[in-house]
XYZ file of C-alpha atoms in Angstrom:
655
model
C -0.120 0.149 0.054
C 1.243 3.477 -0.636
C 0.118 6.016 1.184
C 1.177 9.482 2.550
C -0.358 11.735 5.269
C 0.216 15.405 4.883
C 0.943 17.621 7.967
C -1.236 18.539 10.800
C -1.984 22.139 9.199
C -5.059 23.170 7.525
C -3.766 24.331 4.349
C -5.682 24.827 1.486
C -5.364 21.504 -0.459
C -6.863 22.260 -3.960
C -5.685 25.473 -4.816
C -2.365 26.474 -3.056
C -1.319 29.648 -4.431
C 2.521 31.067 -3.819
C 2.616 35.189 -2.690
C 5.299 36.539 -4.794
C 6.621 40.326 -4.322
C 6.909 41.520 -8.184
C 9.136 44.252 -9.266
C 8.041 46.611 -11.488
C 9.947 47.852 -14.819
C 13.373 49.609 -14.376
C 13.355 53.025 -14.682
C 15.859 55.273 -16.828
C 17.894 56.333 -13.605
C 18.406 52.696 -12.385
C 19.560 51.467 -16.092
C 22.131 54.232 -16.315
C 23.801 53.260 -12.846
C 23.785 49.742 -13.953
C 21.542 48.818 -10.972
C 19.437 46.794 -13.511
C 20.898 45.926 -17.087
C 18.928 46.888 -20.066
C 16.617 43.884 -21.730
C 17.334 42.208 -24.649
C 13.944 42.455 -26.256
C 14.851 39.524 -28.699
C 16.396 37.485 -26.048
C 12.832 38.164 -23.649
C 10.773 37.104 -26.873
C 12.427 34.139 -27.400
C 12.137 32.772 -23.746
C 8.591 33.255 -23.181
C 7.642 31.738 -26.353
C 9.447 28.430 -25.087
C 8.809 28.534 -21.574
C 5.780 27.654 -19.745
C 3.862 30.388 -18.164
C 4.923 30.858 -14.594
C 1.454 31.151 -13.201
C 0.836 27.370 -12.607
C -3.137 28.090 -13.159
C -2.956 29.375 -16.770
C -4.837 27.328 -18.988
C -6.811 25.611 -16.278
C -10.121 24.700 -17.358
C -10.912 21.793 -14.875
C -13.295 22.337 -11.661
C -11.336 23.553 -8.939
C -14.252 23.868 -6.354
C -17.203 21.541 -5.162
C -20.669 23.271 -5.106
C -22.813 21.823 -2.484
C -26.629 21.950 -2.440
C -29.627 19.783 -1.810
C -31.710 18.152 -4.972
C -34.735 17.350 -3.055
C -36.690 19.767 -0.869
C -40.181 19.976 -0.376
C -42.562 22.981 0.484
C -46.230 23.419 1.360
C -46.965 23.248 -2.529
C -46.386 19.051 -1.781
C -49.502 17.833 -0.338
C -48.047 15.608 2.294
C -45.454 18.543 3.503
C -48.380 20.670 3.269
C -50.578 18.160 5.552
C -47.463 17.547 8.152
C -47.696 21.592 8.362
C -45.591 22.934 5.831
C -46.277 26.838 5.288
C -43.257 27.816 3.390
C -43.489 28.314 -0.327
C -40.590 27.213 -3.090
C -39.708 31.520 -2.460
C -39.218 30.745 1.231
C -37.138 27.744 0.282
C -34.511 29.499 -2.229
C -34.435 32.595 0.520
C -33.302 30.185 3.170
C -30.841 28.303 1.032
C -29.291 31.638 0.063
C -28.267 32.266 3.567
C -31.211 34.473 4.829
C -32.791 34.428 8.137
C -36.442 33.464 7.941
C -39.508 32.233 10.137
C -40.008 28.436 10.131
C -43.640 27.074 10.025
C -43.395 26.780 13.813
C -42.649 30.224 13.756
C -38.911 29.345 14.797
C -35.948 31.710 13.337
C -33.889 29.987 11.151
C -30.717 30.233 9.261
C -28.122 28.390 7.562
C -24.415 28.286 9.207
C -23.269 28.965 5.457
C -25.227 29.399 2.372
C -25.881 26.738 -0.235
C -24.849 27.238 -3.790
C -27.400 25.254 -5.215
C -31.139 23.993 -4.531
C -33.928 21.756 -6.208
C -37.348 22.586 -4.792
C -38.720 19.170 -5.763
C -42.193 19.097 -4.824
C -44.237 16.278 -5.627
C -45.870 15.943 -9.048
C -48.825 14.536 -7.988
C -51.315 16.564 -6.220
C -48.952 19.744 -6.884
C -50.613 22.658 -5.073
C -53.584 20.530 -4.117
C -52.524 21.441 -0.039
C -52.719 25.569 -0.195
C -56.546 24.789 -1.503
C -57.044 22.107 1.187
C -55.696 24.416 3.975
C -57.716 27.462 2.435
C -61.094 25.259 2.602
C -61.908 25.886 -1.548
C -65.457 24.636 -1.958
C -64.494 22.346 -4.738
C -62.280 20.478 -2.171
C -64.609 20.821 0.881
C -67.441 18.880 -1.597
C -65.672 15.783 -0.951
C -66.346 14.265 2.436
C -62.598 13.000 2.524
C -61.636 16.900 1.805
C -63.591 17.954 4.354
C -62.330 15.580 7.066
C -58.404 16.530 6.187
C -59.607 20.238 6.364
C -61.035 19.880 9.557
C -58.487 17.255 11.099
C -55.810 19.646 10.181
C -57.178 23.068 11.585
C -57.730 20.761 14.770
C -54.220 20.462 15.665
C -53.873 16.848 13.939
C -52.258 17.473 10.530
C -49.539 14.844 11.005
C -52.245 12.332 11.208
C -53.963 13.839 8.069
C -50.805 13.492 6.331
C -49.947 9.931 7.154
C -53.675 9.121 6.304
C -52.960 10.988 2.710
C -49.829 9.442 2.139
C -51.479 6.027 2.982
C -54.087 6.611 0.483
C -51.744 7.624 -2.312
C -49.864 4.768 -1.732
C -52.643 2.006 -1.622
C -54.258 3.379 -4.774
C -57.703 4.903 -2.763
C -56.944 8.790 -3.163
C -60.141 10.280 -3.905
C -60.216 10.948 -7.651
C -62.414 13.876 -7.167
C -59.480 15.581 -5.086
C -56.731 14.830 -7.556
C -54.858 17.678 -9.045
C -53.913 16.532 -12.437
C -51.813 18.171 -15.227
C -53.987 20.604 -17.323
C -56.025 21.448 -14.906
C -55.929 25.656 -14.029
C -55.019 24.862 -10.451
C -52.180 22.451 -11.408
C -50.820 24.895 -14.029
C -50.964 27.437 -11.651
C -48.834 25.625 -9.244
C -46.275 24.554 -11.736
C -46.264 28.386 -13.130
C -45.488 29.711 -9.664
C -42.757 26.960 -9.161
C -40.804 27.998 -12.199
C -41.512 31.746 -11.258
C -39.841 31.073 -7.865
C -36.748 29.288 -9.269
C -36.579 31.940 -12.201
C -36.372 34.943 -9.597
C -33.972 33.111 -7.093
C -31.236 31.851 -10.093
C -28.175 34.162 -9.654
C -25.841 33.026 -12.256
C -22.254 32.519 -10.805
C -23.796 33.077 -7.360
C -26.424 30.815 -6.495
C -28.160 28.403 -9.076
C -32.163 27.513 -8.301
C -32.866 24.684 -10.511
C -36.364 23.760 -11.588
C -37.651 20.477 -11.075
C -40.393 17.994 -9.423
C -40.605 14.838 -7.708
C -42.305 11.608 -9.438
C -43.869 9.954 -6.761
C -44.416 6.436 -7.647
C -45.335 4.616 -4.484
C -47.466 1.681 -5.720
C -48.209 -0.518 -2.566
C -46.257 1.840 -0.379
C -42.871 0.777 -2.236
C -40.663 3.918 -2.576
C -39.499 4.357 -6.358
C -39.266 8.132 -6.386
C -37.400 10.195 -8.999
C -36.547 13.849 -8.437
C -36.581 15.448 -11.958
C -34.163 18.442 -13.112
C -34.086 20.696 -15.821
C -30.721 22.221 -17.094
C -33.337 24.482 -18.848
C -34.638 27.964 -18.052
C -38.598 28.452 -17.629
C -39.071 29.361 -21.421
C -38.401 25.724 -21.840
C -39.773 24.255 -18.537
C -42.934 25.960 -18.758
C -43.858 23.980 -22.498
C -44.437 21.076 -20.589
C -46.014 20.194 -16.999
C -44.769 17.371 -14.317
C -45.130 13.885 -15.124
C -47.405 12.329 -12.466
C -48.332 8.552 -11.896
C -52.071 8.448 -12.417
C -53.282 7.089 -15.304
C -53.732 7.532 -18.217
C -52.210 10.953 -18.046
C -49.327 9.250 -16.047
C -47.760 5.751 -14.619
C -46.069 4.559 -11.794
C -43.558 2.639 -13.903
C -40.379 4.263 -14.342
C -39.699 3.409 -18.234
C -42.738 5.593 -18.953
C -41.029 8.554 -17.206
C -38.107 7.943 -19.201
C -40.495 8.137 -22.179
C -41.757 11.600 -20.622
C -38.496 12.958 -20.491
C -37.404 11.689 -23.933
C -40.735 13.483 -25.250
C -39.808 16.512 -23.569
C -36.311 16.983 -24.802
C -37.408 16.281 -28.075
C -40.176 19.026 -28.095
C -38.219 21.707 -26.393
C -34.614 21.200 -27.176
C -33.809 20.909 -23.711
C -32.225 18.605 -21.417
C -33.628 16.889 -18.250
C -32.206 14.070 -15.648
C -33.697 12.095 -13.041
C -32.245 10.976 -9.530
C -33.356 7.825 -7.953
C -34.754 8.597 -4.214
C -32.699 6.270 -1.615
C -34.161 3.194 -2.025
C -34.178 1.629 1.502
C -38.032 1.964 1.701
C -38.654 0.081 -1.763
C -38.868 -3.153 -0.469
C -36.530 -4.614 -2.602
C -37.853 -2.698 -6.172
C -35.175 -0.018 -6.645
C -32.619 -2.144 -8.111
C -34.567 -5.009 -9.852
C -32.122 -7.836 -11.277
C -34.783 -9.861 -12.919
C -37.619 -8.181 -14.257
C -39.256 -4.601 -13.312
C -42.828 -4.239 -13.406
C -43.780 -7.666 -15.019
C -41.283 -7.294 -17.816
C -38.100 -9.171 -18.101
C -34.890 -6.810 -17.715
C -33.198 -6.567 -21.086
C -30.253 -4.182 -22.661
C -32.562 -1.378 -23.623
C -33.788 -1.191 -19.940
C -30.281 -0.901 -19.135
C -29.091 1.376 -21.584
C -32.189 3.926 -21.156
C -31.715 3.753 -17.362
C -28.125 4.288 -17.551
C -29.074 7.498 -19.687
C -31.778 9.061 -17.634
C -30.518 8.237 -13.913
C -26.457 9.366 -14.039
C -27.103 9.883 -10.171
C -28.308 8.097 -7.104
C -29.632 9.505 -3.616
C -27.277 7.539 -1.211
C -28.052 9.537 1.814
C -31.432 11.742 3.358
C -33.097 12.159 6.248
C -34.894 8.612 5.758
C -31.588 7.183 6.357
C -28.575 6.116 5.051
C -28.567 4.333 1.789
C -24.886 3.112 1.052
C -24.778 -0.433 2.272
C -25.890 -2.502 5.499
C -24.659 -4.533 7.468
C -26.380 -7.749 6.093
C -24.445 -7.063 2.720
C -21.371 -6.200 3.896
C -20.786 -8.125 7.256
C -17.117 -7.346 7.288
C -17.413 -3.536 6.898
C -17.097 -1.949 10.316
C -18.793 1.405 9.002
C -21.733 -0.420 7.432
C -24.392 0.057 10.435
C -24.813 3.487 9.980
C -28.191 5.648 10.263
C -30.322 2.189 9.365
C -34.071 2.549 7.914
C -34.524 -0.739 7.337
C -37.901 -1.838 9.088
C -40.388 -1.461 6.185
C -41.511 0.174 2.694
C -42.704 3.968 2.911
C -45.843 3.907 4.586
C -45.042 1.156 6.950
C -47.683 -1.393 5.568
C -45.181 -4.126 4.806
C -42.074 -4.862 7.148
C -38.780 -5.433 5.800
C -37.416 -9.078 5.118
C -33.557 -9.433 4.780
C -34.096 -10.630 0.979
C -34.996 -7.587 0.471
C -32.096 -5.164 1.149
C -29.922 -6.688 -1.741
C -31.975 -4.533 -4.233
C -32.140 -1.343 -2.054
C -28.503 -0.041 -1.432
C -26.221 1.689 -3.154
C -23.363 -0.905 -3.062
C -25.374 -3.931 -3.927
C -26.815 -1.961 -6.602
C -23.045 -1.300 -8.165
C -22.488 -4.753 -8.147
C -25.586 -6.058 -9.456
C -25.082 -3.679 -12.385
C -21.844 -5.511 -12.803
C -23.887 -9.057 -13.155
C -26.348 -7.521 -15.770
C -23.457 -5.497 -17.686
C -21.756 -9.332 -18.175
C -25.292 -10.837 -19.347
C -27.087 -7.844 -21.082
C -23.972 -5.767 -22.465
C -25.250 -2.734 -20.671
C -25.068 -1.436 -17.232
C -28.630 0.085 -15.846
C -27.194 0.892 -12.350
C -24.039 3.057 -13.392
C -24.632 5.943 -11.293
C -22.493 8.540 -9.504
C -23.726 9.629 -5.707
C -25.202 12.202 -4.185
C -26.964 12.910 -0.779
C -30.004 15.186 -0.420
C -32.268 16.249 2.477
C -35.964 15.123 0.915
C -36.990 17.190 4.215
C -40.384 18.322 3.919
C -40.069 21.812 5.672
C -39.173 24.212 3.406
C -35.806 24.128 5.055
C -32.298 22.475 3.553
C -30.872 22.587 7.356
C -29.149 19.286 7.729
C -26.580 20.407 10.148
C -26.249 18.264 13.191
C -26.391 21.263 15.544
C -28.895 23.220 13.507
C -31.200 20.451 12.423
C -34.817 21.495 11.632
C -36.247 17.997 10.638
C -37.686 16.033 7.981
C -41.370 17.715 8.614
C -42.693 20.308 10.267
C -43.942 18.514 13.480
C -40.107 17.412 13.934
C -38.930 20.816 13.957
C -36.725 21.794 17.286
C -38.657 20.931 20.176
C -38.562 18.972 23.300
C -41.091 16.432 22.301
C -39.307 15.372 19.282
C -36.815 13.269 20.837
C -39.672 10.890 22.162
C -42.295 10.839 19.618
C -42.950 8.192 16.805
C -42.155 9.196 13.277
C -45.122 6.739 12.570
C -46.515 3.564 14.120
C -48.276 0.811 12.441
C -50.076 -1.094 15.185
C -51.181 -3.773 12.961
C -47.732 -5.183 12.046
C -45.906 -3.240 14.997
C -43.458 -1.026 12.302
C -42.391 1.893 14.405
C -39.944 4.557 13.279
C -38.975 7.116 16.098
C -38.412 10.757 15.465
C -34.930 9.827 16.752
C -34.055 8.256 14.150
C -34.543 10.411 11.521
C -31.262 11.800 9.690
C -29.501 14.885 9.261
C -28.466 14.290 6.037
C -27.485 15.081 3.501
C -26.164 17.388 0.488
C -25.028 16.605 -2.652
C -21.560 18.001 -3.903
C -20.596 18.814 -7.583
C -17.146 19.316 -8.937
C -18.319 22.013 -11.593
C -16.419 24.675 -13.615
C -18.760 27.534 -12.257
C -22.062 28.033 -10.537
C -24.846 27.662 -13.134
C -27.437 25.733 -14.309
C -25.516 24.672 -17.444
C -22.321 23.915 -15.445
C -23.714 22.043 -12.300
C -25.932 20.045 -14.503
C -23.444 19.130 -16.926
C -21.254 17.926 -14.110
C -23.905 15.660 -12.887
C -24.224 14.270 -15.852
C -20.930 13.254 -16.144
C -21.137 11.839 -12.348
C -18.456 14.035 -11.030
C -20.330 14.357 -7.778
C -20.056 13.277 -4.502
C -22.604 12.711 -1.329
C -22.042 14.033 2.102
C -24.215 13.191 5.267
C -24.194 17.176 6.111
C -20.600 18.214 6.084
C -18.617 20.125 3.458
C -15.559 18.306 3.057
C -13.808 18.364 0.112
C -12.935 15.104 -1.635
C -10.884 14.468 -4.565
C -10.980 10.912 -6.488
C -9.316 10.122 -9.398
C -8.691 6.915 -11.070
C -5.544 5.894 -13.924
C -2.701 3.575 -14.483
C 0.196 6.220 -13.571
C -0.304 7.642 -10.269
C 2.687 7.405 -8.317
C 3.772 7.984 -4.853
C 5.139 11.177 -5.275
C 1.845 12.496 -6.791
C 0.185 12.391 -2.916
C 2.940 15.172 -2.473
C 1.232 17.433 -4.723
C -0.311 20.816 -3.436
C -2.614 20.796 -6.574
C -3.485 17.329 -6.827
C -6.349 18.304 -9.599
C -3.658 19.070 -11.874
C -2.230 15.713 -11.785
C -5.662 13.531 -11.485
C -6.997 15.552 -14.839
C -3.486 14.875 -16.221
C -2.951 11.291 -15.237
C -6.356 9.629 -15.147
C -10.274 10.307 -14.701
C -12.292 11.843 -11.959
C -14.993 10.342 -9.970
C -17.463 9.330 -12.164
C -15.048 8.379 -15.132
C -14.157 4.771 -16.583
C -11.150 3.097 -17.043
C -10.544 0.371 -19.904
C -8.700 -2.255 -20.995
C -5.964 -2.487 -18.580
C -2.268 -2.267 -20.084
C -0.542 -5.571 -20.167
C 0.925 -6.204 -16.445
C -0.762 -3.196 -15.070
C -3.083 -2.362 -12.033
C -4.975 0.888 -11.644
C -3.659 3.252 -9.662
C -5.629 6.107 -7.878
C -5.294 9.276 -6.337
C -7.622 10.229 -3.402
C -7.561 13.347 -1.121
C -9.657 15.035 1.490
C -10.182 18.112 3.362
C -12.051 18.326 6.413
C -14.898 20.943 6.533
C -13.430 24.410 7.619
C -15.707 24.718 10.603
C -16.078 20.662 11.087
C -14.601 17.887 12.425
C -11.066 16.378 11.813
C -10.909 13.008 9.197
C -10.768 9.746 10.780
C -9.683 7.786 7.370
C -10.234 7.809 3.843
C -11.319 4.263 2.435
C -11.721 2.769 -1.058
C -14.322 0.236 -1.655
C -13.965 -2.016 -4.649
C -16.820 -4.276 -5.974
C -15.378 -6.555 -8.665
C -17.263 -9.501 -10.671
C -15.333 -13.046 -10.677
C -14.949 -15.351 -13.404
C -17.900 -17.510 -12.223
C -20.362 -14.866 -12.063
C -20.031 -13.702 -8.432
C -19.940 -10.778 -6.816
C -17.240 -9.577 -4.015
C -16.756 -6.081 -2.438
C -13.757 -5.159 -0.081
C -12.694 -1.995 1.896
C -9.076 -0.712 1.809
C -7.986 1.770 4.573
C -5.553 3.933 2.222
C -5.125 7.056 4.379
C -5.671 7.818 8.042
C -5.172 10.564 10.767
C -2.817 10.327 13.394
C -0.540 7.967 11.540
C 2.137 8.437 13.750
C 0.346 6.499 16.638
C -2.351 4.249 15.164
C -1.199 1.646 12.240
C -3.042 -1.621 11.276
C -2.759 -4.914 13.103
C -2.039 -8.093 12.222
C -5.489 -8.559 11.018
C -5.288 -5.592 8.677
C -7.482 -3.827 10.380
C -6.738 -0.058 11.329
C -7.540 0.684 15.113
C -10.310 3.333 16.067
C -9.794 6.568 16.024
C -11.024 6.875 19.441
C -13.529 10.012 20.666
C -13.555 13.116 22.369
C -17.315 13.578 22.251
C -18.923 14.694 25.836
C -22.283 13.733 25.012
C -23.703 15.373 27.935
C -22.293 18.730 26.807
C -22.716 18.196 22.935
C -19.137 19.028 22.265
C -16.090 17.739 20.894
C -12.525 18.576 20.256
C -9.890 18.305 17.066
C -7.702 16.760 19.142
C -7.662 13.555 17.078
C -7.610 12.654 13.265
C -6.089 14.854 10.576
C -7.624 18.147 8.744
C -6.521 16.573 5.645
C -5.642 13.414 3.955
C -4.147 12.248 0.686
C -2.920 9.163 -0.636
C -1.766 7.219 -3.827
C -3.295 3.283 -3.698
C -2.722 0.653 -6.076
C -4.982 -1.958 -6.233
C -3.223 -5.083 -4.979
C -5.745 -7.766 -6.024
C -6.469 -6.576 -9.682
C -7.437 -8.810 -12.497
C -7.484 -7.265 -15.847
C -10.422 -9.756 -16.793
C -12.962 -9.229 -14.377
C -15.332 -5.876 -14.232
C -15.050 -4.050 -11.236
C -15.902 -0.367 -9.346
C -14.351 1.496 -6.859
C -15.187 4.193 -4.790
C -14.072 6.139 -1.930
C -15.475 6.715 1.470
C -14.250 9.732 3.867
C -14.996 9.308 7.580
C -14.987 12.123 10.280
C -14.100 11.538 13.664
C -16.957 11.075 15.958
C -19.073 13.902 16.740
C -22.313 14.890 18.687
C -25.249 13.940 16.851
C -28.342 16.414 16.562
C -29.850 13.975 19.459
C -27.090 15.082 21.449
C -27.439 18.930 20.920
C -31.242 18.541 21.310
C -30.648 16.930 24.973
C -28.508 19.233 25.775
C -30.491 22.345 24.821
C -33.684 21.276 25.979
C -32.871 19.119 28.915
C -34.269 15.877 27.848
C -33.023 12.447 28.883
C -33.272 10.682 25.721
C -35.049 7.138 25.115
C -31.926 4.242 26.296
C -31.918 3.349 22.639
C -31.317 6.954 21.141
C -28.106 7.386 18.908
C -26.375 10.331 20.179
C -22.992 10.565 18.183
C -21.980 9.256 14.833
C -19.268 9.223 12.288
C -20.584 11.770 9.326
C -18.976 10.288 5.754
C -18.776 11.524 2.200
C -19.178 8.751 -0.682
C -17.613 9.888 -4.158
C -18.858 8.781 -7.229
C -17.631 5.352 -8.494
C -14.856 4.860 -11.043
C -15.466 1.734 -13.243
C -13.153 -0.654 -14.840
C -14.131 -2.497 -17.791
C -11.997 -5.174 -19.451
C -11.701 -5.334 -23.093
C -14.052 -7.375 -25.303
């Protein structure tokens, strides 16, 4: 293993520029006294023509910083968010993301520690705009008995109960048809126009990007197959269509039909659109089908079409982490993290272990290798992002500043001990304390514009974080050397010698193994780093898939080294749970390494991605316990190790 650990100084890792004192041209008096020789213009011209520019940044055209944002936020325009109590609009959501202080739906002041760089308000396309009319008691809504009952429940302070009922009726196909807000109606069209107008007003190219988008909400039987649809385009093109829904005959719950709608949009407008799959841990085994989907056997067309439209996957969010699971990765000591593995979305069907393989990102990537070998295309060739899925209008995913998933879970003494939902029929219960303060999407784009960010998403040059804004670089190639880890500009080396996260390596040179340059810098106001790991998945000659986790760089290298079993000792913990504080006296602020795959087989398909793990810090539950003087329930998780997941780099052997 080749690795190098940089000094424990928080120096800028990715764009360190020297400060130079420049001397101006010689004056006539200086020349006369011989202090400065008269320049030979011909010699100077020849010298500059042959020498590279002095400035190492001249001609640099690759991304130099990641942009942090949220691709999955709901406002009161979403029928479930509104019923839960969200009163914020898309305009409020963009203001908050841009760093403004606002008043939340529970009348609390809120502000981010730092503005985000971009945001997608992704309200549900089904019944978009329904809730404001329900809340206002419009006659056509109250004319339906169910509409009137929901209205009365909400105004009697039982909005959370109404919200769960609305979600369940929608999931089980019993939502009243007369209450359904469908494309083509005036109310639906008005809500979509308002959504577009809010994004257009908030968009500020170069400073803040407000994407136009929506969430397509396939949820048949309570099995979550949602996708967030994002437009590269401005409102002039996006306004020429209305969002795709799941209700027949205008819509469908089948992702294949969503992809057809996306194709039609691009053909009609000349625009560009992509879909990001919701994390699959509540799909009950349906997110990554292996044999068939919606009764149709998987084929090459399915694989190619899904890979085209779904370039990214939401690996972490408030409804739990979706990277992997201890059952799937028993040798991964960090697999047991922020688990939501009890049921499908509405709690109607308990989870069974046979479902897990088809729900998590790492197993999805492995299934993709198997399908590529048989179908000739990989449907699950996705990059990683995180996002919130908050239904509050607030992208507040900081542990010390967490405003919950829904409005009833905004800060209060009660949220530590209440149930998020409880199904007494089957015993499925998820507590409020189990909701995760996660996550954000990090995008390596050349500038903060819709076009540049979208293009970076399409090429999968992205990574997920569970909330902190650490900076992560990951490159793969054949020629990285240990000395490359000493570069203060690893990106220049990375792009010159290899491909970035999201890229491909093909046809290994004879006798060569892939090499990887990986670097991470802590969040400037966050915790030090415990380690960087590279996760490898591969398909062997017998058609079986495998995985392995490699520690490639770690903090406190002077005091901890792998043991005889190859395992790296834990970094330790400085967390004082009672007072919700920690100290950056362990770990390192930055890590960088060059790693070479020691078990490479040039004939085997493989993927590699980086996982960056922080030292332990207080979870939001610890901050709440301290602030409200609450005694947490015995099983409550009070600390965590925040992390980031890079998009993979794939290796494909020659035909």
